[in-house]
mmCIF file of C-alpha atoms (C1' of nucleotides) in Angstrom:
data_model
loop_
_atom_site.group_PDB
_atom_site.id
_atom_site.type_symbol
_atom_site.label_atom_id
_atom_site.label_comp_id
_atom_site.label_asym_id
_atom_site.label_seq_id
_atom_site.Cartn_x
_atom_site.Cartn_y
_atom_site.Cartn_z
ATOM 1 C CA UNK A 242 8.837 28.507 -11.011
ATOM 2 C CA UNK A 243 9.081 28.446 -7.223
ATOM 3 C CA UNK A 244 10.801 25.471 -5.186
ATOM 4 C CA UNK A 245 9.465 23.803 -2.498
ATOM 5 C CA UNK A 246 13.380 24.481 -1.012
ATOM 6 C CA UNK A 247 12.335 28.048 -0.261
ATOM 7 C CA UNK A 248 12.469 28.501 3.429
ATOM 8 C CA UNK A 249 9.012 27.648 4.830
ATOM 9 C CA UNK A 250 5.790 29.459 5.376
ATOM 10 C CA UNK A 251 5.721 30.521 8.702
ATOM 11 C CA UNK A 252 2.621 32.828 9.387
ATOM 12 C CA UNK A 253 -0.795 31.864 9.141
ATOM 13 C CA UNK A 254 -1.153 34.131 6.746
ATOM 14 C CA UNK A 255 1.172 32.672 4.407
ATOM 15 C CA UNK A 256 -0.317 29.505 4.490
ATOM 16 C CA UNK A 257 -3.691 30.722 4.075
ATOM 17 C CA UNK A 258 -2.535 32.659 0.748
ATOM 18 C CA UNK A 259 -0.727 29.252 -0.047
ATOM 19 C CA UNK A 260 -3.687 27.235 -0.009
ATOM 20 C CA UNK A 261 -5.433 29.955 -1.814
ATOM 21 C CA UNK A 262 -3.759 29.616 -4.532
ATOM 22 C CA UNK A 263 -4.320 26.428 -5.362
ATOM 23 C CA UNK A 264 -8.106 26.833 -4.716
ATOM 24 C CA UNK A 265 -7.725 25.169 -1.486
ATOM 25 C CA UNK A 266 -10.408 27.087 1.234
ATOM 26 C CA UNK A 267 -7.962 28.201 3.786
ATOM 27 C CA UNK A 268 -10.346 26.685 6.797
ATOM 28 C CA UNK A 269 -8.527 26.721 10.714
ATOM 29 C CA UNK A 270 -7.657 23.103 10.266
ATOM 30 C CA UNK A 271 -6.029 23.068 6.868
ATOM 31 C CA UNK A 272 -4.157 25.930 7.818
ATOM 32 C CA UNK A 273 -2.867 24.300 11.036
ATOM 33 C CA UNK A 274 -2.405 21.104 9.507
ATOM 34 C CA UNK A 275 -0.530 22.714 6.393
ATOM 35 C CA UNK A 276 1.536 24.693 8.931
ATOM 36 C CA UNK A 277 2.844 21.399 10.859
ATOM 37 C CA UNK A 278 3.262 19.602 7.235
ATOM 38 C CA UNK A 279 5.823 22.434 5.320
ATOM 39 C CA UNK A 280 7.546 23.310 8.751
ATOM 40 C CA UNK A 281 10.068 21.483 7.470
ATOM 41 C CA UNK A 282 11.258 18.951 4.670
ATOM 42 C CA UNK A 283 9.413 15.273 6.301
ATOM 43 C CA UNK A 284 7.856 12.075 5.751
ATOM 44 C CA UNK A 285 4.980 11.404 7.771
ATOM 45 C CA UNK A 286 2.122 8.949 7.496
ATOM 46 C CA UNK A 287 -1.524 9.854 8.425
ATOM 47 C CA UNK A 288 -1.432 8.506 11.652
ATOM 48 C CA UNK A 289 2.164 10.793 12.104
ATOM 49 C CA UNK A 290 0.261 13.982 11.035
ATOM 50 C CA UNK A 291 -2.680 12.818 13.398
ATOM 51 C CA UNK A 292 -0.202 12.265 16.382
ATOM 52 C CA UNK A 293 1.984 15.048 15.855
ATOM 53 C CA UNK A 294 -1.681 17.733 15.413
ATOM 54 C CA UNK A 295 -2.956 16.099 19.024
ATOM 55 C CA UNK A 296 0.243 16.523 20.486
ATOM 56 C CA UNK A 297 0.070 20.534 18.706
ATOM 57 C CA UNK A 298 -2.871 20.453 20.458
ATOM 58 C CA UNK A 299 -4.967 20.871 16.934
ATOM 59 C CA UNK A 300 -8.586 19.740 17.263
ATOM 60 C CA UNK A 301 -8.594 17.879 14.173
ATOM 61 C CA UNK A 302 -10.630 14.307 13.166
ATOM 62 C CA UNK A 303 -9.521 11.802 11.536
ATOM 63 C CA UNK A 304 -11.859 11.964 8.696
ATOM 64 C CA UNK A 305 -10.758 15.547 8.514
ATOM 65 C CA UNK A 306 -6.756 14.557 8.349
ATOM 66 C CA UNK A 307 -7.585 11.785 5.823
ATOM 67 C CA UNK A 308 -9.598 14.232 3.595
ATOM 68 C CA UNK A 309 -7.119 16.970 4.036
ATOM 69 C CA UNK A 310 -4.043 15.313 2.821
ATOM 70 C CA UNK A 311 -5.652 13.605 -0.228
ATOM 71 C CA UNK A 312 -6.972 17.053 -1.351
ATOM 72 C CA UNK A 313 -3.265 18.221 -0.600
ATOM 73 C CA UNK A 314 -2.053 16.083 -2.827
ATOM 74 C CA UNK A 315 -4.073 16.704 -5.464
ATOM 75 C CA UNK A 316 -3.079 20.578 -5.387
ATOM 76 C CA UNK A 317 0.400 19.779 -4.962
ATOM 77 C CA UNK A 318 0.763 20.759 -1.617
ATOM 78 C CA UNK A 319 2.504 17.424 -0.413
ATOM 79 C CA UNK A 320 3.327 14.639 -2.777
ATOM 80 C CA UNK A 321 2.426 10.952 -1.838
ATOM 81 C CA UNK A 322 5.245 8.011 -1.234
ATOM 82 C CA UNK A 323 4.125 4.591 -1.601
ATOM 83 C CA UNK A 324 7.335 2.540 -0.259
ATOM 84 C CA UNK A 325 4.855 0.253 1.845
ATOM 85 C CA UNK A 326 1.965 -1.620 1.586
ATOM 86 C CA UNK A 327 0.887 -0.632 5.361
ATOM 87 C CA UNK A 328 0.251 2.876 4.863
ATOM 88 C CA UNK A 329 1.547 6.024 2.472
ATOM 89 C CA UNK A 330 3.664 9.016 3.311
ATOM 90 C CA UNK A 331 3.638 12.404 2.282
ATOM 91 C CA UNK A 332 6.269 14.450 2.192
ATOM 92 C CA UNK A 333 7.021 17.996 2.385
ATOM 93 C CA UNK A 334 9.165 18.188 -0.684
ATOM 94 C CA UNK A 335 7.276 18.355 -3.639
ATOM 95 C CA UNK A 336 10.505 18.898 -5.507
ATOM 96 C CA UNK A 337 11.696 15.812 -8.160
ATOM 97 C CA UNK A 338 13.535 14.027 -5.641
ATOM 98 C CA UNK A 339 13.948 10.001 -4.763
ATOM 99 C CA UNK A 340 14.057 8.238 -1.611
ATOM 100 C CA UNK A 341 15.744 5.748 0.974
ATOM 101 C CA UNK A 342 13.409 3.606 2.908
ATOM 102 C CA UNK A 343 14.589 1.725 5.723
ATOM 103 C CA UNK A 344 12.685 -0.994 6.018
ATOM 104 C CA UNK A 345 14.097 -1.773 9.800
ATOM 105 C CA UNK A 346 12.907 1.719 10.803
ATOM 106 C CA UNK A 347 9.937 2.605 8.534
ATOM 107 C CA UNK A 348 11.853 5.856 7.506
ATOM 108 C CA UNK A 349 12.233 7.827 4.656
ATOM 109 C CA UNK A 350 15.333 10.127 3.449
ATOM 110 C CA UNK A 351 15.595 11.685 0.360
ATOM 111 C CA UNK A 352 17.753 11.371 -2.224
ATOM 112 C CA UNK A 353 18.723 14.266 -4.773
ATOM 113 C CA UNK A 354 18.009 13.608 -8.048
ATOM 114 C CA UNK A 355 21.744 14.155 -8.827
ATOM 115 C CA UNK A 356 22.857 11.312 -6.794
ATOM 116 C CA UNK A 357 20.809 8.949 -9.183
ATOM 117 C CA UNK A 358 22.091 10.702 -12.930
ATOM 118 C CA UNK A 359 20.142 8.400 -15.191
ATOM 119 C CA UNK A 360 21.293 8.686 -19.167
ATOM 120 C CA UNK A 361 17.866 8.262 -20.783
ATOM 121 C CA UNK A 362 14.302 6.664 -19.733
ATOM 122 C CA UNK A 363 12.277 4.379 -21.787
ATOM 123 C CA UNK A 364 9.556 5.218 -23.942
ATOM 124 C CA UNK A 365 6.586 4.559 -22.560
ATOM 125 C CA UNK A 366 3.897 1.774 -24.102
ATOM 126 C CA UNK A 367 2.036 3.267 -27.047
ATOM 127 C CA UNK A 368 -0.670 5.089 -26.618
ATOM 128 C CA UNK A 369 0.364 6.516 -23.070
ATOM 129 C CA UNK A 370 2.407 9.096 -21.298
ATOM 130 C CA UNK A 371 4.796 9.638 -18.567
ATOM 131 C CA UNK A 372 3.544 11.264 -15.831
ATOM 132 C CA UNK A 373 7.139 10.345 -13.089
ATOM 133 C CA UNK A 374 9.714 8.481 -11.837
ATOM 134 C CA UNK A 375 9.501 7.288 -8.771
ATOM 135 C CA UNK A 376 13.314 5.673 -7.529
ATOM 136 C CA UNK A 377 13.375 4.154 -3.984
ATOM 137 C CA UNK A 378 16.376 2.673 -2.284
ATOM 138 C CA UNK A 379 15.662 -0.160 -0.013
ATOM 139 C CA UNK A 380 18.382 -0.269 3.304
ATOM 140 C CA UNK A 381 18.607 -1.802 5.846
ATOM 141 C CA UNK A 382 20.107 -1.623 9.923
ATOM 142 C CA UNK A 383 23.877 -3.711 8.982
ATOM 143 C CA UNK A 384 23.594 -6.431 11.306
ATOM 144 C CA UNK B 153 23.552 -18.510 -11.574
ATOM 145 C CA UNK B 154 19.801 -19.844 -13.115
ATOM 146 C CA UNK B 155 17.667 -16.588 -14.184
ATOM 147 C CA UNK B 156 14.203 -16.606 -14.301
ATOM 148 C CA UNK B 157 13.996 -15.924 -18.087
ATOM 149 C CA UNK B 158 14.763 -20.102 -18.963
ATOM 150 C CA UNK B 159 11.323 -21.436 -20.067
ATOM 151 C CA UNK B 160 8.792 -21.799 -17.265
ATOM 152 C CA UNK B 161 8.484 -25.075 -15.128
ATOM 153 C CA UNK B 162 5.268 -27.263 -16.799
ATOM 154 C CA UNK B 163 5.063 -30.434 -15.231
ATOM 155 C CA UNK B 164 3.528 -30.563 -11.332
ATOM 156 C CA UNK B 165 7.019 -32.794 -10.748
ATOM 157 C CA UNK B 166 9.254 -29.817 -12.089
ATOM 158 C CA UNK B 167 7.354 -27.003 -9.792
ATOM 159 C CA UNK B 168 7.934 -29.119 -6.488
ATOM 160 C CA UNK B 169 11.147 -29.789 -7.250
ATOM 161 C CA UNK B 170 11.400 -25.696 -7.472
ATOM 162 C CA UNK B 171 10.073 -25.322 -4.313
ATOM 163 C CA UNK B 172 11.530 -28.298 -3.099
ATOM 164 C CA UNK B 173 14.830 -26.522 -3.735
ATOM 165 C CA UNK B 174 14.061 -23.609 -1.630
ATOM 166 C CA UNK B 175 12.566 -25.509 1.420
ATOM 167 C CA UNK B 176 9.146 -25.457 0.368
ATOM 168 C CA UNK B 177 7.312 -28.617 1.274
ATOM 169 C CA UNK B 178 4.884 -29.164 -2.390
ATOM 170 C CA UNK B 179 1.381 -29.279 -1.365
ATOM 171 C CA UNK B 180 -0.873 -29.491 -3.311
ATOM 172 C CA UNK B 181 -2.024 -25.966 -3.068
ATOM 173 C CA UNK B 182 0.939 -24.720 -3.800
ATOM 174 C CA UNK B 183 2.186 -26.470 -6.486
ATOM 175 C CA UNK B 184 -1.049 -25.339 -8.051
ATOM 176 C CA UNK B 185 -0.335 -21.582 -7.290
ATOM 177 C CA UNK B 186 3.514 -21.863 -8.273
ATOM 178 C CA UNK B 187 1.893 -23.142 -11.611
ATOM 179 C CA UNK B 188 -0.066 -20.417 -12.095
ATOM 180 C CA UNK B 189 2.110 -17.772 -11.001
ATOM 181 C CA UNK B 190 5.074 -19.261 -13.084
ATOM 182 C CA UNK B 191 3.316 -20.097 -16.043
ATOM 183 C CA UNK B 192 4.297 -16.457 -17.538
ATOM 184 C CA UNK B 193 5.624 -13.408 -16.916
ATOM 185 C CA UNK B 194 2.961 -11.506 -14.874
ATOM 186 C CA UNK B 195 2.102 -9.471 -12.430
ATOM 187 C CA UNK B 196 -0.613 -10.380 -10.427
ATOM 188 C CA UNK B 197 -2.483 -8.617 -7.061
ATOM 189 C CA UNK B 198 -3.445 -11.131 -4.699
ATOM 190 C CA UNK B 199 -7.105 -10.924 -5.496
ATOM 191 C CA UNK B 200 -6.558 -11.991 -9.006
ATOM 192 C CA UNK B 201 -4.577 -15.298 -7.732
ATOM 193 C CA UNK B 202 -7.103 -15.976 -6.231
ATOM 194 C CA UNK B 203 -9.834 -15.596 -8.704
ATOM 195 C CA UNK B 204 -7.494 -17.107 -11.505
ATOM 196 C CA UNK B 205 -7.319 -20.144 -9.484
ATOM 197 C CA UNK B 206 -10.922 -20.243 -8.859
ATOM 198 C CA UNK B 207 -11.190 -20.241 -12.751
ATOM 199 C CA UNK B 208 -9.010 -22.680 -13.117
ATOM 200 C CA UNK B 209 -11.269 -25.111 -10.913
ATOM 201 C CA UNK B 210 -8.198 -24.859 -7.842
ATOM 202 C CA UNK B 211 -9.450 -25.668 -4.546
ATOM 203 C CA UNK B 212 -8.143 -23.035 -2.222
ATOM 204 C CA UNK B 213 -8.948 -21.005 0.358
ATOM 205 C CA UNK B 214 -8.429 -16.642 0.767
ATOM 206 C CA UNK B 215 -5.845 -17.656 3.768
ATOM 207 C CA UNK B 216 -4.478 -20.134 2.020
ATOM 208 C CA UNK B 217 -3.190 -17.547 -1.334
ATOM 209 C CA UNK B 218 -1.997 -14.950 1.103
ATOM 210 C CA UNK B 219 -0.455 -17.428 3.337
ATOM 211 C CA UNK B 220 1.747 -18.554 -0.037
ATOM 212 C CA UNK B 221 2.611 -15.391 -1.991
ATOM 213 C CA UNK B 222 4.328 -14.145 1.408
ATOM 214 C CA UNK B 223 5.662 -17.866 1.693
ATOM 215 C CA UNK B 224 6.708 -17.470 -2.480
ATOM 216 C CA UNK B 225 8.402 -13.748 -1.762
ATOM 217 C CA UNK B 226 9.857 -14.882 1.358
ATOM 218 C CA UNK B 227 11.615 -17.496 -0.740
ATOM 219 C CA UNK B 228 12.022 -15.762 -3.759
ATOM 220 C CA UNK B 229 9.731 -17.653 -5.818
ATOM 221 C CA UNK B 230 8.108 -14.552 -7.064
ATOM 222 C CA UNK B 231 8.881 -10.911 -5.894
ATOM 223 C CA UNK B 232 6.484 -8.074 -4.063
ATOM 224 C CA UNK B 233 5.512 -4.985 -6.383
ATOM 225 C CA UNK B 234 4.847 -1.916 -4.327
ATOM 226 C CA UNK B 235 3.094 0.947 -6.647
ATOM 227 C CA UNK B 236 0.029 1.179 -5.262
ATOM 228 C CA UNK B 237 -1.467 1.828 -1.723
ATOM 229 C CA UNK B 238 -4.466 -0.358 -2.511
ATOM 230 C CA UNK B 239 -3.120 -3.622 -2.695
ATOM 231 C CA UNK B 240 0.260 -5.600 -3.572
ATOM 232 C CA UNK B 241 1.190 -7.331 -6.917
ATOM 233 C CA UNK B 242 3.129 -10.477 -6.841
ATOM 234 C CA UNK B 243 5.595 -10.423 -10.204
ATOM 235 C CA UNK B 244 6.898 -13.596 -11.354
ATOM 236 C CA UNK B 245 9.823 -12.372 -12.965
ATOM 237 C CA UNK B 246 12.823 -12.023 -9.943
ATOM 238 C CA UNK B 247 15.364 -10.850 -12.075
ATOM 239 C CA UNK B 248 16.359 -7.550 -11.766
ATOM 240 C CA UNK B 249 13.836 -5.004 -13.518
ATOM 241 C CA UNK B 250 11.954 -1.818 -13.621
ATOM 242 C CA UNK B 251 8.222 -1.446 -13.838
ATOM 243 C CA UNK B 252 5.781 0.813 -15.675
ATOM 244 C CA UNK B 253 2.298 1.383 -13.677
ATOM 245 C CA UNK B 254 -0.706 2.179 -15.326
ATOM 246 C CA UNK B 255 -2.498 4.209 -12.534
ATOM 247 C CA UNK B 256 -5.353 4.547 -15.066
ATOM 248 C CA UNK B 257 -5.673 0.372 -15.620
ATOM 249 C CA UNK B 258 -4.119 -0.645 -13.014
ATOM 250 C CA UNK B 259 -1.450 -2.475 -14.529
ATOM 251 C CA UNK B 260 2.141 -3.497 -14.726
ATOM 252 C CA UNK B 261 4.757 -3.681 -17.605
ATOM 253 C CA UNK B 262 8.599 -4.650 -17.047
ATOM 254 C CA UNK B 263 11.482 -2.610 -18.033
ATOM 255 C CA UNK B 264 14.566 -3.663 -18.533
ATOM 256 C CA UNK B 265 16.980 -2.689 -16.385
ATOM 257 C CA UNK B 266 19.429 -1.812 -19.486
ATOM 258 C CA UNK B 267 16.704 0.811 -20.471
ATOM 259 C CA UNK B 268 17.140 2.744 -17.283
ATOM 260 C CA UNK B 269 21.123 2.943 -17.259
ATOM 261 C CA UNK B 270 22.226 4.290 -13.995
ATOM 262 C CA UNK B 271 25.852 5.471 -13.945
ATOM 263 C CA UNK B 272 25.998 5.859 -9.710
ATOM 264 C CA UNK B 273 24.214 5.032 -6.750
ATOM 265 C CA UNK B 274 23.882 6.565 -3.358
ATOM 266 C CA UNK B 275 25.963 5.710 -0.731
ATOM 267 C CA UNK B 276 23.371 4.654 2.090
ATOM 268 C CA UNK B 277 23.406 6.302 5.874
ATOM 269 C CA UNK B 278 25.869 5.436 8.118
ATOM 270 C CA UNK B 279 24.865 2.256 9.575
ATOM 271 C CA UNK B 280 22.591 1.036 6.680
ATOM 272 C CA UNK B 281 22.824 -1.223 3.295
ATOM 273 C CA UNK B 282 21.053 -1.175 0.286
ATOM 274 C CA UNK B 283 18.989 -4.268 -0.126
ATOM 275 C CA UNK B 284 17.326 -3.445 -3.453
ATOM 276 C CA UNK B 285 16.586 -0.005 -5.555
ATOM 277 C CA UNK B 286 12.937 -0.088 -7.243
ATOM 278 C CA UNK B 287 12.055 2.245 -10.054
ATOM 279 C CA UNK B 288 8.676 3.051 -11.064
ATOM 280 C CA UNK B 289 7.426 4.833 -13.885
ATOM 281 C CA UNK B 290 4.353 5.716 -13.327
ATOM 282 C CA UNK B 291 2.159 6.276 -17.004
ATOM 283 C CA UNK B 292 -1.366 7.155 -17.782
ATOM 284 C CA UNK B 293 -3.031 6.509 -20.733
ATOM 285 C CA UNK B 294 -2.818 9.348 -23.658
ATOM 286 C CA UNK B 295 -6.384 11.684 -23.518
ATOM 287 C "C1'" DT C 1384 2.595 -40.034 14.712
ATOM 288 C "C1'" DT C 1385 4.310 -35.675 14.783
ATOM 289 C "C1'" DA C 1386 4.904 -31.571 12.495
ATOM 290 C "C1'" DA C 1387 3.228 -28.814 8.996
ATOM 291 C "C1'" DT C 1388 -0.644 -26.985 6.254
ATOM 292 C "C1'" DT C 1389 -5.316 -25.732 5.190
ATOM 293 C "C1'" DG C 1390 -9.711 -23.320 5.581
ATOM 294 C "C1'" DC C 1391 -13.018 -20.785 7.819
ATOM 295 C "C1'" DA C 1392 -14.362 -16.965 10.229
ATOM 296 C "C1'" DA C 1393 -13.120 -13.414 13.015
ATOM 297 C "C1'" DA C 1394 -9.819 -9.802 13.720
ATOM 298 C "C1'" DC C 1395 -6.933 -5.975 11.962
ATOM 299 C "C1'" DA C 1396 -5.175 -1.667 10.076
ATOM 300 C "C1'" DT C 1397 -5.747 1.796 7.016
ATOM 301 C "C1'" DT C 1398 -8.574 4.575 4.504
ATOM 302 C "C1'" DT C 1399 -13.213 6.109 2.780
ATOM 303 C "C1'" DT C 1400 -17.917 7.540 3.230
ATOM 304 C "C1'" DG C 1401 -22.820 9.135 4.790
ATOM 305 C "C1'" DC C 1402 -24.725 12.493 6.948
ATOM 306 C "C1'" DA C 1403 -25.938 15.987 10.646
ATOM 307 C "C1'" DG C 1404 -24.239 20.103 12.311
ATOM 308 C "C1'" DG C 1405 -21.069 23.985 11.771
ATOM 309 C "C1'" DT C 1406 -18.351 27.337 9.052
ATOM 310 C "C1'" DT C 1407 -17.176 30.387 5.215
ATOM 311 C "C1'" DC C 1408 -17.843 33.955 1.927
ATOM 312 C "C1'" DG D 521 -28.038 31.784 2.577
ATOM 313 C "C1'" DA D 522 -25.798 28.666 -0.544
ATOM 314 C "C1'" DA D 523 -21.942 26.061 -0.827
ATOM 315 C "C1'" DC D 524 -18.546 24.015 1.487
ATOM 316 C "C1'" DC D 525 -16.210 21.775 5.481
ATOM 317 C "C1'" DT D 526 -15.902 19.025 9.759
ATOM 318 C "C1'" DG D 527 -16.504 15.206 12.800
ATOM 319 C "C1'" DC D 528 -18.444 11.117 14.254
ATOM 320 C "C1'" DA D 529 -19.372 6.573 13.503
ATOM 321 C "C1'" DA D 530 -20.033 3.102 10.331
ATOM 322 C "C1'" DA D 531 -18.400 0.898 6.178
ATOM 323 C "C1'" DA D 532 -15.137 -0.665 2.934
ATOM 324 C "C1'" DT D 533 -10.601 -2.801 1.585
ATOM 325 C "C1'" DG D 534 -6.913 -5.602 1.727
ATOM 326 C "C1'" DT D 535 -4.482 -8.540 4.618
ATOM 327 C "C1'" DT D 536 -3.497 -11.350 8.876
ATOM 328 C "C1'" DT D 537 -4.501 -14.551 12.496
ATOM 329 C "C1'" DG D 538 -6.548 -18.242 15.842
ATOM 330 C "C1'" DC D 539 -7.772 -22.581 15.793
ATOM 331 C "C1'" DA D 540 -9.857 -27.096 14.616
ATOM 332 C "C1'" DA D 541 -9.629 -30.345 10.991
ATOM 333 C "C1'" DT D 542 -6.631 -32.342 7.393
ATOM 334 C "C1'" DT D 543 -2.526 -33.790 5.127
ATOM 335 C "C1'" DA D 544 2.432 -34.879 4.616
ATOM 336 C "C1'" DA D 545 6.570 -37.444 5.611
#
DNA sequence: TTAATTGCAAACATTTTGCAGGTTC
DNA sequence: GAACCTGCAAAATGTTTGCAATTAA
């Protein structure tokens, strides 16, 4: 199985065959937008991923950014972060990871899974199944 | 140190002496919600406060619920759940715990903390402290 | 009586959706 | 050419806010 820590995709190309492969139509703006998302390991809200494609100078909506990165997470292409109640990341790393949020900032850092060794997990309520773990550090600016 | 695990509060005079305690002033309003909130262990979203108290013949307004859950978490009367982008829960239980999330219901189940044993944390960035580490694990209910 | 609280409605921010026009295979 | 995608604007959600009326100490 492949890891997300692979060095990134860098030709359209590669990104196109990327989507392809998880049934994703490779159209211009799901390439581009894919491109600017796995350049590198990030956390970035919609409005980021708008901001950051305008500034690319990607002619993308915001319909089209909204739709894009739900169906990406669905394939697996970014994961979601919920750490707020004002809006949700996605991140690059689809890898099991965890995450510091800075609540000062609004940033997220990851966290290797190895820095959080937990002995054993809990069975889960009868009747349903585990489907992740989800660990998020709160921090803060020291005053 | 009191924990949140003694018996709930019952009478109107024990609740506003709660909040009296942590500079709340005991309207009416609020001594309601506090009673409601408190009366168990739950975990509520802010549109079922407010429907709950509606049931329960309480006279309050939309404003009025929001205005007090931030007031309650501000105070740490009850604590903020973040598991879901759609809306907040409110869990009357602010001892330290872990949740389960039903994303298929919707709903919330406590774990203890001594069913997650963590032998280390993360140091945080230069510059930062840990305020609080949430872990959510995230179930869905067995096909 | 002076500050604090409530309720309503309007405002907000984020995200979703309907649909006409454009794109892909 | 059939199915799918995009973009716009409008709608939907959940939450916050301005302000006049009410309540608390």
């Amino acid at each position: 199985m492949m890891s997300s820590s692979t060095s990134p995709p860098r030709t359209k190309a590669e990104i196109a065959e990327l989507l392809g492969a998880r049934d994703i139509l490779p159209t211009a703006q799901r390439v581009e937008l894919a491109a600017l998302l796995l350049a590198t390991q990030q956390h970035l809200s919609a409005e980021q991923v708008m901001s950051r494609a305008k500034i690319a100078g990607l002619v993308v909506s915001k319909a089209t950014v909204y739709n894009t990165l739900g169906l990406f997470v669905e394939r697996g292409i970014v994961r979601e972060v919920i750490v707020d109640s004002a809006r949700v990341f996605y991140d690059s790393n689809t890898d099991p990871h965890y995450h510091f949020y800075n609540v000062d900032d609004g940033t997220l850092g990851d966290v290797a899974t190895v820095h959080v060794p937990i002995e054993q997990l809990p069975t889960p309520p009868a009747g349903t199944v585990t489907t992740g773990v989800d660990i998020v550090i709160r921090i803060r600016n020291r005053p």
